[in-house]
mmCIF file of C-alpha atoms in Angstrom:
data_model
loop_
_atom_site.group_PDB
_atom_site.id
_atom_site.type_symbol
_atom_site.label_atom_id
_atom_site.label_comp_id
_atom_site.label_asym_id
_atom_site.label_seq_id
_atom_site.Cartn_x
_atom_site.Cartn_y
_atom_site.Cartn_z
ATOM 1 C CA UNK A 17 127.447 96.648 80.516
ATOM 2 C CA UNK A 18 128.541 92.850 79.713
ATOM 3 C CA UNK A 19 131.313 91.354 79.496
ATOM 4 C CA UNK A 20 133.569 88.264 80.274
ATOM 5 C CA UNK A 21 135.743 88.251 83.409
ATOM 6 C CA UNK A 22 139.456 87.838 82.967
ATOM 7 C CA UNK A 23 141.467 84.219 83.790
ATOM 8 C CA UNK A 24 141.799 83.950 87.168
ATOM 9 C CA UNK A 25 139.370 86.247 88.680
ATOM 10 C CA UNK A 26 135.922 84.887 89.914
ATOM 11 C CA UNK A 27 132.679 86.597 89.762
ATOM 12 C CA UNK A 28 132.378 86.138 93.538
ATOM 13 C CA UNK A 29 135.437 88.169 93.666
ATOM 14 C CA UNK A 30 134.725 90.907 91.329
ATOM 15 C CA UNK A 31 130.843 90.748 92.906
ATOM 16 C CA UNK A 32 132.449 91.762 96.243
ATOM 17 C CA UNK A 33 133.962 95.026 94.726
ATOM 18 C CA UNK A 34 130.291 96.491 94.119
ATOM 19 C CA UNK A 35 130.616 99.437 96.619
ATOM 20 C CA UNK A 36 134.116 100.365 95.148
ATOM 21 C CA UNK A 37 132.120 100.683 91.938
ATOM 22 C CA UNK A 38 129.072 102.457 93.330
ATOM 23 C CA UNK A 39 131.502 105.881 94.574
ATOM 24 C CA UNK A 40 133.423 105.768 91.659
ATOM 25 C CA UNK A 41 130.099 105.935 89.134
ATOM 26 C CA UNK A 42 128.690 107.944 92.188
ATOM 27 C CA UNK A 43 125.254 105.545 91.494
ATOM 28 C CA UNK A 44 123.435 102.393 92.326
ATOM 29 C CA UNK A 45 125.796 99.549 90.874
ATOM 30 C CA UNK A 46 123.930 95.906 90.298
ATOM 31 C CA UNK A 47 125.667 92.976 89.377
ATOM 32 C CA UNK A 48 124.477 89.346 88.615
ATOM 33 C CA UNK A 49 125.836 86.813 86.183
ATOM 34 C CA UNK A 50 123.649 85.511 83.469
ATOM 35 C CA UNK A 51 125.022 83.000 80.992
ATOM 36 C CA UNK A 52 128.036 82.768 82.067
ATOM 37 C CA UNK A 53 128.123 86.853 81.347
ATOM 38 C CA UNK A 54 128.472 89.491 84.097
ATOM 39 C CA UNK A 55 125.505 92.156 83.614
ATOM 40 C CA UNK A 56 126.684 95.022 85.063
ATOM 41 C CA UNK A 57 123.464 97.612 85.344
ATOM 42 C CA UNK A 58 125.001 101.348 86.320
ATOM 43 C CA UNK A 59 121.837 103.396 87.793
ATOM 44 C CA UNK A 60 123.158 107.326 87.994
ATOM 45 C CA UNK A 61 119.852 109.181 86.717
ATOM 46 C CA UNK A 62 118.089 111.605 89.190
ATOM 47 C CA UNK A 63 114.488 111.200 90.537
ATOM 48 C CA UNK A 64 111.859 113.207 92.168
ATOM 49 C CA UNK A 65 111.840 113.684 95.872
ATOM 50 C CA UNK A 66 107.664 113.318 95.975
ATOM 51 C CA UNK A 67 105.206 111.490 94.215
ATOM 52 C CA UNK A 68 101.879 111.072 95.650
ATOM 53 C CA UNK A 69 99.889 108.092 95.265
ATOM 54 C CA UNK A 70 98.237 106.926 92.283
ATOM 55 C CA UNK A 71 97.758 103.438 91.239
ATOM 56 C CA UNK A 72 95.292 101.470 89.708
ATOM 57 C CA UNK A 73 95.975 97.372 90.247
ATOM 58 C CA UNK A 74 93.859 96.760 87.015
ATOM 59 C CA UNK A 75 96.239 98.325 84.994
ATOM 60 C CA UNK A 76 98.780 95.252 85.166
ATOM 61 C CA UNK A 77 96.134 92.495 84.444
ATOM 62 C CA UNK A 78 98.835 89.912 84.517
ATOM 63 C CA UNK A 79 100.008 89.895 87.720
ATOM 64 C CA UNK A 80 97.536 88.567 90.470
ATOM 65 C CA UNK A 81 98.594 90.967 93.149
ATOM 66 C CA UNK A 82 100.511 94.009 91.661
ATOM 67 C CA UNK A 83 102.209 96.309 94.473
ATOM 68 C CA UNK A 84 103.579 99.563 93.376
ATOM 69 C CA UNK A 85 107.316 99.797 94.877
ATOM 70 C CA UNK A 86 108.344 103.437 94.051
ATOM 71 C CA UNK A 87 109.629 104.984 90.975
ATOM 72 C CA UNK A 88 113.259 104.057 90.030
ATOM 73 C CA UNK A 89 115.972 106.779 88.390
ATOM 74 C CA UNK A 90 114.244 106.422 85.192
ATOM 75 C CA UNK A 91 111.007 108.123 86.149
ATOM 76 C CA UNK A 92 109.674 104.486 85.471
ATOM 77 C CA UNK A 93 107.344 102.925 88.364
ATOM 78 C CA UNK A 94 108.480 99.567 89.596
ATOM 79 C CA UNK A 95 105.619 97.287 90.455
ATOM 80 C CA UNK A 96 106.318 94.062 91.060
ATOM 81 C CA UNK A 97 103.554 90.967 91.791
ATOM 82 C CA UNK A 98 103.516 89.892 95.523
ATOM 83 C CA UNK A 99 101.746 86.487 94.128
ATOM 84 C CA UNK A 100 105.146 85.278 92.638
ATOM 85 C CA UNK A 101 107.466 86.801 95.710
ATOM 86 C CA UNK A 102 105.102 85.490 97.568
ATOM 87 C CA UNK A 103 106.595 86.883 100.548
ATOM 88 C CA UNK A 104 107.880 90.769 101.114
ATOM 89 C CA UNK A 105 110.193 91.560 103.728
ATOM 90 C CA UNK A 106 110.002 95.764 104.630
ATOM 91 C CA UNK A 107 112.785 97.797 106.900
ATOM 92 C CA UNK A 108 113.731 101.281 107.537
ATOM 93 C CA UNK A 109 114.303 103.546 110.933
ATOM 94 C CA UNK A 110 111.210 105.720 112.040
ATOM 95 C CA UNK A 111 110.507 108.492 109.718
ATOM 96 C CA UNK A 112 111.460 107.605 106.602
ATOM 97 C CA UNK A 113 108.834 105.632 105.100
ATOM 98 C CA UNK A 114 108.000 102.429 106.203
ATOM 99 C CA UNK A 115 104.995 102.888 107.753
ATOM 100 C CA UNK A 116 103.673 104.642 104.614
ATOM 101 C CA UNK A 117 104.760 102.569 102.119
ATOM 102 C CA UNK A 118 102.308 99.839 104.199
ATOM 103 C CA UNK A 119 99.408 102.236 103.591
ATOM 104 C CA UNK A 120 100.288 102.172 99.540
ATOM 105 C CA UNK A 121 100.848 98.198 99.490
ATOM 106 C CA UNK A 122 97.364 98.024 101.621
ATOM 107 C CA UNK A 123 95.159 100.490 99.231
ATOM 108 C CA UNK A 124 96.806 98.609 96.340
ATOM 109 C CA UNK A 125 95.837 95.102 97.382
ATOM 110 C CA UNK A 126 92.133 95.400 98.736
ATOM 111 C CA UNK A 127 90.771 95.386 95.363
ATOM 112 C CA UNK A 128 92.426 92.103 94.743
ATOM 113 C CA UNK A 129 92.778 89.942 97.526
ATOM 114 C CA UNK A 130 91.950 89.717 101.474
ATOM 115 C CA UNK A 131 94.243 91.765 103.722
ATOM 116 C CA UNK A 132 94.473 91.045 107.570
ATOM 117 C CA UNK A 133 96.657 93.264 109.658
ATOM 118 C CA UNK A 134 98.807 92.623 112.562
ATOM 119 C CA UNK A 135 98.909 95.698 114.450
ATOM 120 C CA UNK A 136 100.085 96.112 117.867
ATOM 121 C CA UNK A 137 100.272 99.787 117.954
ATOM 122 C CA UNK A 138 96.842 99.689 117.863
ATOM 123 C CA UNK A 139 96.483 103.420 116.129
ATOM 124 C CA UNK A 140 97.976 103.210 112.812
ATOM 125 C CA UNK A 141 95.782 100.902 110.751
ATOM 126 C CA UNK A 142 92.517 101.270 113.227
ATOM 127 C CA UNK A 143 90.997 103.118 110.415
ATOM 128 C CA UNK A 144 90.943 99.725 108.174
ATOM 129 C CA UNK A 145 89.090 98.118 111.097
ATOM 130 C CA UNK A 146 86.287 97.387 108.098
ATOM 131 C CA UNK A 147 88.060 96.816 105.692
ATOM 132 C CA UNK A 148 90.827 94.139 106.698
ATOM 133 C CA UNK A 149 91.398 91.746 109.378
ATOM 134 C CA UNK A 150 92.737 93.738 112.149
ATOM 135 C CA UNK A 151 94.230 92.328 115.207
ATOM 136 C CA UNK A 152 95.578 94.772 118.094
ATOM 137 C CA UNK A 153 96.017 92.492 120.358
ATOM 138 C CA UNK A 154 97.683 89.221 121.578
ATOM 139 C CA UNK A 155 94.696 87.288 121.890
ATOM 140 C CA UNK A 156 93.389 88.589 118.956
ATOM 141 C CA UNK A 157 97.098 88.116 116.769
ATOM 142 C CA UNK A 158 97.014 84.634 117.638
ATOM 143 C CA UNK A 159 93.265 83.898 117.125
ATOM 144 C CA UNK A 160 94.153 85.353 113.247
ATOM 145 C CA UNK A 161 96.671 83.119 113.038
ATOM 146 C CA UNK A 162 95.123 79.830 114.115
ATOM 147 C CA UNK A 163 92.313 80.500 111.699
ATOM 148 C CA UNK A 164 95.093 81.535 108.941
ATOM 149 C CA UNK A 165 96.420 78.015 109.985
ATOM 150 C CA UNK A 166 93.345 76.766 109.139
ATOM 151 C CA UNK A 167 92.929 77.905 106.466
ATOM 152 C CA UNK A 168 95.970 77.285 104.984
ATOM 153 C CA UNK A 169 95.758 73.051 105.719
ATOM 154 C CA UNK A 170 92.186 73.742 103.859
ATOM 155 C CA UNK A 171 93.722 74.902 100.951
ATOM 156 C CA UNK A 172 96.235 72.920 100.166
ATOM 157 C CA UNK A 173 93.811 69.662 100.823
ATOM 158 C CA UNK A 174 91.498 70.904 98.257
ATOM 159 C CA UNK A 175 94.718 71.479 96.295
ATOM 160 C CA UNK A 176 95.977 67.987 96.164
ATOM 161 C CA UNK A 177 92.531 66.847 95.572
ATOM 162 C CA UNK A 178 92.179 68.561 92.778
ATOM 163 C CA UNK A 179 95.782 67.918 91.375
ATOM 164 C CA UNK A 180 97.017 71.471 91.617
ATOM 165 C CA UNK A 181 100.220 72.480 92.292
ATOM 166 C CA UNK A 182 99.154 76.295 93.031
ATOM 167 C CA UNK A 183 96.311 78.469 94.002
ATOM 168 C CA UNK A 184 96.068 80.033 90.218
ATOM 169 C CA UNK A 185 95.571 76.317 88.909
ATOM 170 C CA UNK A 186 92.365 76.108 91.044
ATOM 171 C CA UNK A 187 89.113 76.160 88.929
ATOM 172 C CA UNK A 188 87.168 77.584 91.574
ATOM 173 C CA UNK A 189 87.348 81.106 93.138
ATOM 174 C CA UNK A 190 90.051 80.808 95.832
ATOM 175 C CA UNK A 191 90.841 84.537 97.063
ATOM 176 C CA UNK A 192 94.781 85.464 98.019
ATOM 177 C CA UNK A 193 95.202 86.265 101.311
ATOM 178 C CA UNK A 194 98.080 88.929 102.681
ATOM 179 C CA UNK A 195 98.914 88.744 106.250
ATOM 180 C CA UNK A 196 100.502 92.884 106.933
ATOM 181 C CA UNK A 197 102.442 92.313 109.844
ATOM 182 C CA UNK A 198 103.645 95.932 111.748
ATOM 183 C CA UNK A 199 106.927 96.026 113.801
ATOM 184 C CA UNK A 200 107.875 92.374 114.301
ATOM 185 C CA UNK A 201 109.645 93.051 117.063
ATOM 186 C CA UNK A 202 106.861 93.705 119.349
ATOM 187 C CA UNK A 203 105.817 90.285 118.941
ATOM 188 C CA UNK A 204 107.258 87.909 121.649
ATOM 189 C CA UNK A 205 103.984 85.369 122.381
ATOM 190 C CA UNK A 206 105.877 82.001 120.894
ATOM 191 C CA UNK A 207 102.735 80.251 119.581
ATOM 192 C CA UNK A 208 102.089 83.257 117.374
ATOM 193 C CA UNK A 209 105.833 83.454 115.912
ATOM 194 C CA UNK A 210 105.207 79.448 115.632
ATOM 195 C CA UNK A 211 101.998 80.298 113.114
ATOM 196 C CA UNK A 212 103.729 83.350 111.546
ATOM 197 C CA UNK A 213 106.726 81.225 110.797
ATOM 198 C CA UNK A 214 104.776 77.990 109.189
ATOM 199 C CA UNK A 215 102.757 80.473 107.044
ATOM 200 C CA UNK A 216 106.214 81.799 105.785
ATOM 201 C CA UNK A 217 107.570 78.022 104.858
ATOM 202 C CA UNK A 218 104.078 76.507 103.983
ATOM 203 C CA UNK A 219 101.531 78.655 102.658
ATOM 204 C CA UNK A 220 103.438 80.086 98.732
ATOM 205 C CA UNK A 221 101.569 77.813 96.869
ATOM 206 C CA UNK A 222 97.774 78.599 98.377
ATOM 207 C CA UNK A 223 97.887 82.249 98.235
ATOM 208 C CA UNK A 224 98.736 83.362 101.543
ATOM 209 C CA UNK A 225 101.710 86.118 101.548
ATOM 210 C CA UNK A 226 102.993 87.628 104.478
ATOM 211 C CA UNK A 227 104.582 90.809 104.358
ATOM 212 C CA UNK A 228 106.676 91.546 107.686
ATOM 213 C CA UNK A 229 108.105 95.004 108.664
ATOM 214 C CA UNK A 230 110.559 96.492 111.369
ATOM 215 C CA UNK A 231 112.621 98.903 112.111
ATOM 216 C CA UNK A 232 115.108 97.108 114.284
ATOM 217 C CA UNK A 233 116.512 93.420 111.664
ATOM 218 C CA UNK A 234 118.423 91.322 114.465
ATOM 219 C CA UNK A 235 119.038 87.891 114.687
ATOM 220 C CA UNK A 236 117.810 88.195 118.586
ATOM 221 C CA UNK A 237 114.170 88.816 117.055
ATOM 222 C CA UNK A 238 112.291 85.468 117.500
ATOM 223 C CA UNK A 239 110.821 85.736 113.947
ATOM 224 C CA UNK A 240 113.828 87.371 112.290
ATOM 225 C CA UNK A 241 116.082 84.181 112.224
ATOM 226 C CA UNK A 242 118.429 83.268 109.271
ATOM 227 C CA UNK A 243 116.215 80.516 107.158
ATOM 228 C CA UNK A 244 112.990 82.021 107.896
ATOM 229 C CA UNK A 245 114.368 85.210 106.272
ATOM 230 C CA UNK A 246 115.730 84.236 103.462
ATOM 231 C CA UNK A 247 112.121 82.533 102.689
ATOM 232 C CA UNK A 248 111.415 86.518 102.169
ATOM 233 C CA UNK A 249 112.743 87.090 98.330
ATOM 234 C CA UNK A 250 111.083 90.785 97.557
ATOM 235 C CA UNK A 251 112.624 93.434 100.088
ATOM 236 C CA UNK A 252 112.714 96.763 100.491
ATOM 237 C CA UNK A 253 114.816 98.850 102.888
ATOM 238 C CA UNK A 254 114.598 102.555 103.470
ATOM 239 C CA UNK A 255 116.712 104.526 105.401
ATOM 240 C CA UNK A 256 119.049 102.684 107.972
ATOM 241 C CA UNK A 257 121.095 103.725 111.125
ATOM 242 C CA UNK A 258 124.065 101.472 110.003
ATOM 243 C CA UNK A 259 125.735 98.932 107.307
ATOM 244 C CA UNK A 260 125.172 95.853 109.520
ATOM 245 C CA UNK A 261 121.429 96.862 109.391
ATOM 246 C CA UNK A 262 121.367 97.182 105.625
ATOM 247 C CA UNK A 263 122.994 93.761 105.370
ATOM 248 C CA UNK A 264 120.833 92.134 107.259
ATOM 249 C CA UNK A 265 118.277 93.404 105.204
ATOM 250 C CA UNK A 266 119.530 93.531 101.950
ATOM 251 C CA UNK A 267 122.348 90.871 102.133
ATOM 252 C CA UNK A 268 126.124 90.669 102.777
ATOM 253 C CA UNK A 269 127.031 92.579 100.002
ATOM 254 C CA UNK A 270 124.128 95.085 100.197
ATOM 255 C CA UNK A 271 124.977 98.144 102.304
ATOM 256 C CA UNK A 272 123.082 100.953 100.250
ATOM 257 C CA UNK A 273 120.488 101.489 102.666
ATOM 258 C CA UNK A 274 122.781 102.723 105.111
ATOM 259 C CA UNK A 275 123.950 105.329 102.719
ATOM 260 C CA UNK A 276 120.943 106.864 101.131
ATOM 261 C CA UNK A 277 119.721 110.311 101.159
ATOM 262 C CA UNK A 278 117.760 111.743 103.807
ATOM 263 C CA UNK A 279 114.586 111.927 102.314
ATOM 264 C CA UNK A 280 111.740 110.015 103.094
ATOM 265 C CA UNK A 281 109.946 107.416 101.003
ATOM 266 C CA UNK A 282 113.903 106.742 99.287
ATOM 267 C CA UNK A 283 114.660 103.265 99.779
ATOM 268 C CA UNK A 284 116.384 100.216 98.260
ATOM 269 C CA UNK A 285 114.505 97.671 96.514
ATOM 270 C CA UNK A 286 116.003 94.014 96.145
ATOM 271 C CA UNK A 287 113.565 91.406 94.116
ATOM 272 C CA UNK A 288 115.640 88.359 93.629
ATOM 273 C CA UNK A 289 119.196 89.511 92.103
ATOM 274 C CA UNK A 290 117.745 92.876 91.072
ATOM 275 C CA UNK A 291 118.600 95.805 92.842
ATOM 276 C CA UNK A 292 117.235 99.405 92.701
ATOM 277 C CA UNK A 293 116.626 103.041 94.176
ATOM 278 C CA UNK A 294 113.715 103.744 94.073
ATOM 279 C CA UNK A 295 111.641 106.384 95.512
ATOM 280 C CA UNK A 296 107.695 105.531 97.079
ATOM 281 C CA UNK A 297 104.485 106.823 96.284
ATOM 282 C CA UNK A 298 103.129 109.446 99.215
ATOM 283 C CA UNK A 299 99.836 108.255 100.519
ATOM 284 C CA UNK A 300 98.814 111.039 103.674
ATOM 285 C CA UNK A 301 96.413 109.349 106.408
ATOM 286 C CA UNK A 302 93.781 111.153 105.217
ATOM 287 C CA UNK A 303 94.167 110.669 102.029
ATOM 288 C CA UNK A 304 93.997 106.841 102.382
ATOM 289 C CA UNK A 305 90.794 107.170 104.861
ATOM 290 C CA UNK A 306 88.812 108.779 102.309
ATOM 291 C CA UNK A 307 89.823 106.768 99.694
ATOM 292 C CA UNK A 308 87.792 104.514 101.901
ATOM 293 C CA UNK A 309 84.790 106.580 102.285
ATOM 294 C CA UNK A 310 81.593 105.079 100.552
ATOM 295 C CA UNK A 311 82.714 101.858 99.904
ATOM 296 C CA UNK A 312 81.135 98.409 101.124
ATOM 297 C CA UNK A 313 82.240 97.602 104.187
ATOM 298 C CA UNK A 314 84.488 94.193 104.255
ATOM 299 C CA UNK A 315 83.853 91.408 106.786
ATOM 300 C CA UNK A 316 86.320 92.070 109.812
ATOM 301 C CA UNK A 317 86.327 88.300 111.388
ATOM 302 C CA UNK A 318 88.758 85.789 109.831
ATOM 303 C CA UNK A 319 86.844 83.426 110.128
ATOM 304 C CA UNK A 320 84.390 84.838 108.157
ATOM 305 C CA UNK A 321 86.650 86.611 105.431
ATOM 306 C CA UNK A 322 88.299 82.966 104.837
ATOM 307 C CA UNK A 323 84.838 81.888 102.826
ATOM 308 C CA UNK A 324 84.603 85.552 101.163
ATOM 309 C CA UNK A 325 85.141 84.851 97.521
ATOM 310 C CA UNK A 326 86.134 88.487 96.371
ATOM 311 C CA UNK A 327 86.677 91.876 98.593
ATOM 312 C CA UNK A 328 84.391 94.165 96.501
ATOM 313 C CA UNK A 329 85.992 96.724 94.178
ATOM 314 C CA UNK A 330 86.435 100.174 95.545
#
C-alpha cells in the first residue's frame, strides 16, 4: 500500500506502530518512506518449512558476490550481493540455523572470491581446511588478521594510484576477500578485535567483507559495540530468546525475530530498510563435504591466498 499520512501525524510516529500492524494482518509488516510516500509492504503468504540447497552464483552475473538468503513468502529466493552490503551481520540461538546458513553463504562464495574462516570451535568448518583460510586458534586468528591488514593498506595504495574509488574500478584482477567470522563472542584477544574492527570501517571499498555471527548480540561483547555495528547494513536474525535480542539485531523497532516460528532455517532478513521472512536453504555436513570432493585444492596460508588471482571453479 501507499499513501499520504494525515496533518499532524509523523512517519516516525506511525513507523513505531509496526507491531500493532503485524498481529492485526497476522504477517510481516515493512514500512519505509519513499518520496515523501509511506510504502507499506504487507507479507501474509505461506512458505515451505525445507528447502535444500541449490544455488548456482553464475546465475546472477551482475552481482560480484551473490549470497542466497532464503526464500521469502512468495516462493521467490532472495539473494542479495555481499559486494554492495559489503558487510553481513548473522544472529540466532543454537539450533535454529545459524551455523548452517554459514555453510550455504561459504559454498556460495568459493567460486567467486577468497574465503578465510575464523573458527574457534575448531570442528565445524575443519573440513574447509583446503579450501579457505582457516584459523582455530588465537595465534593463528590474529596472524590472519595482520596479513588481512596488510593486505588491505596494499589495496587501497594501488587504488589511489590508479585513481579508483573501488575494487570493481581496478583494471587488473583484484580477488574479493570474505573474512567468516564464527561466534564473536569467543573472541576476547584485543589486538584481534582491533584488526577485525578496522577491516569493518576501512576495507568496503577494496573488497574485503566480513561477515560476523553470534548467538549472544550484547553491547558487553568487545566487537559488538554500537558504531561498529551499524557499519553491518545486510542482517539476518533467526530465532531469538527475547525482544531486546531481536533489537539489537534487527533495530529498535525490529522485534520479529523474537517471535518467529520454531522451525529452523526461519529467520528475519533486514538489507537496508527492507525487511523480510524468509526461510534458508538446508545444506547437511555431508552434503557440503562432498560438494567438495574432487575439486583443486585452494591455498590455505593468507599470505599466500592474498596474491591468488581467482579460487578455481568447483
Amino acid at each position: 500500500m501507499i499513501f499520504t499520512l494525515m496533518p499532524g501525524v509523523s512517519f516516525n510516529e506511525f513507523k513505531n506502530k509496526t507491531e500493532y500492524f503485524s498481529d492485526a494482518c497476522r504477517g510481516l509488516v515493512d514500512i519505509k518512506k519513499v518520496n515523501g510516500f509511506v510504502h507499506m509492504n504487507i507479507s501474509t503468504g505461506s512458505m515451505e518449512n525445507f528447502y535444500p540447497y541449490s544455488f548456482n552464483p553464475e546465475d546472477y552475473p551482475k552481482m560480484d558476490l551473490p549470497v542466497p538468503v532464503g526464500y521469502d513468502s512468495s516462493g521467490k529466493l532472495v539473494v542479495f550481493d555481499l559486494a554492495e552490503s559489503p558487510h553481513l551481520l548473522v544472529a540466532g540461538v543454537p539450533g535454529f540455523g545459524k551455523s548452517n546458513f554459514l555453510h550455504v553463504l561459504i559454498h556460495a562464495l568459493l567460486p567467486k572470491a577468497l574465503v578465510a574462516v575464523m573458527d574457534f570451535k575448531r570442528l565445524e568448518f575443519a573440513y574447509l581446511k583446503n579450501h579457505c583460510a582457516l584459523a582455530r586458534t588465537e595465534v593463528e586468528a590474529l596472524a590472519l588478521m595482520k596479513a588481512l591488514n596488510r593486505e588491505m593498506e596494499r589495496r587501497i595504495d594501488l587504488l589511489d594510484a590508479a585513481g579508483c574509488a573501488k575494487v570493481q574500478e581496478f583494471k587488473d584482477d583484484m580477488p574479493f576477500i570474505v573474512l567468516v567470522c564464527d561466534e564473536v563472542a569467543e573472541i576476547e584477544n584485543e589486538e584481534i578485535v582491533y584488526y577485525i574492527d578496522r577491516i569493518v570501517r576501512l576495507a568496503r571499498a577494496v573488497g574485503i567483507s566480513v561477515v560476523m555471527a553470534t548467538q549472544r548480540p550484547s553491547k558487553k561483547l568487545k566487537i559488538f559495540k554500537d558504531d561498529t555495528r551499524d557499519m553491518f547494513l545486510a542482517r539476518i536474525c533467526y530465532q531469538m530468546a527475547d525482544e531486546i535480542s531481536s533489537r539489537m539485531v534487527l533495530g529498535e523497532q525490529c522485534p520479529q525475530a523474537a517471535y518467529l516460528p520454531e522451525i529452523k532455517g526461519r529467520g528475519i532478513f533486514k538489507y537496508g530498510m527492507t525487511i523480510k521472512e524468509v526461510q534458508s536453504m538446508c545444506l547437511y555436513l555431508k552434503d557440503a563435504k562432498k560438494m567438495l570432493e574432487g575439486t583443486e585444492k585452494a591455498v590455505s596460508d593468507f599470505a599466500q591466498c592474498c596474491s591468488v588471482k581467482r579460487l578455481p571453479p568447483r
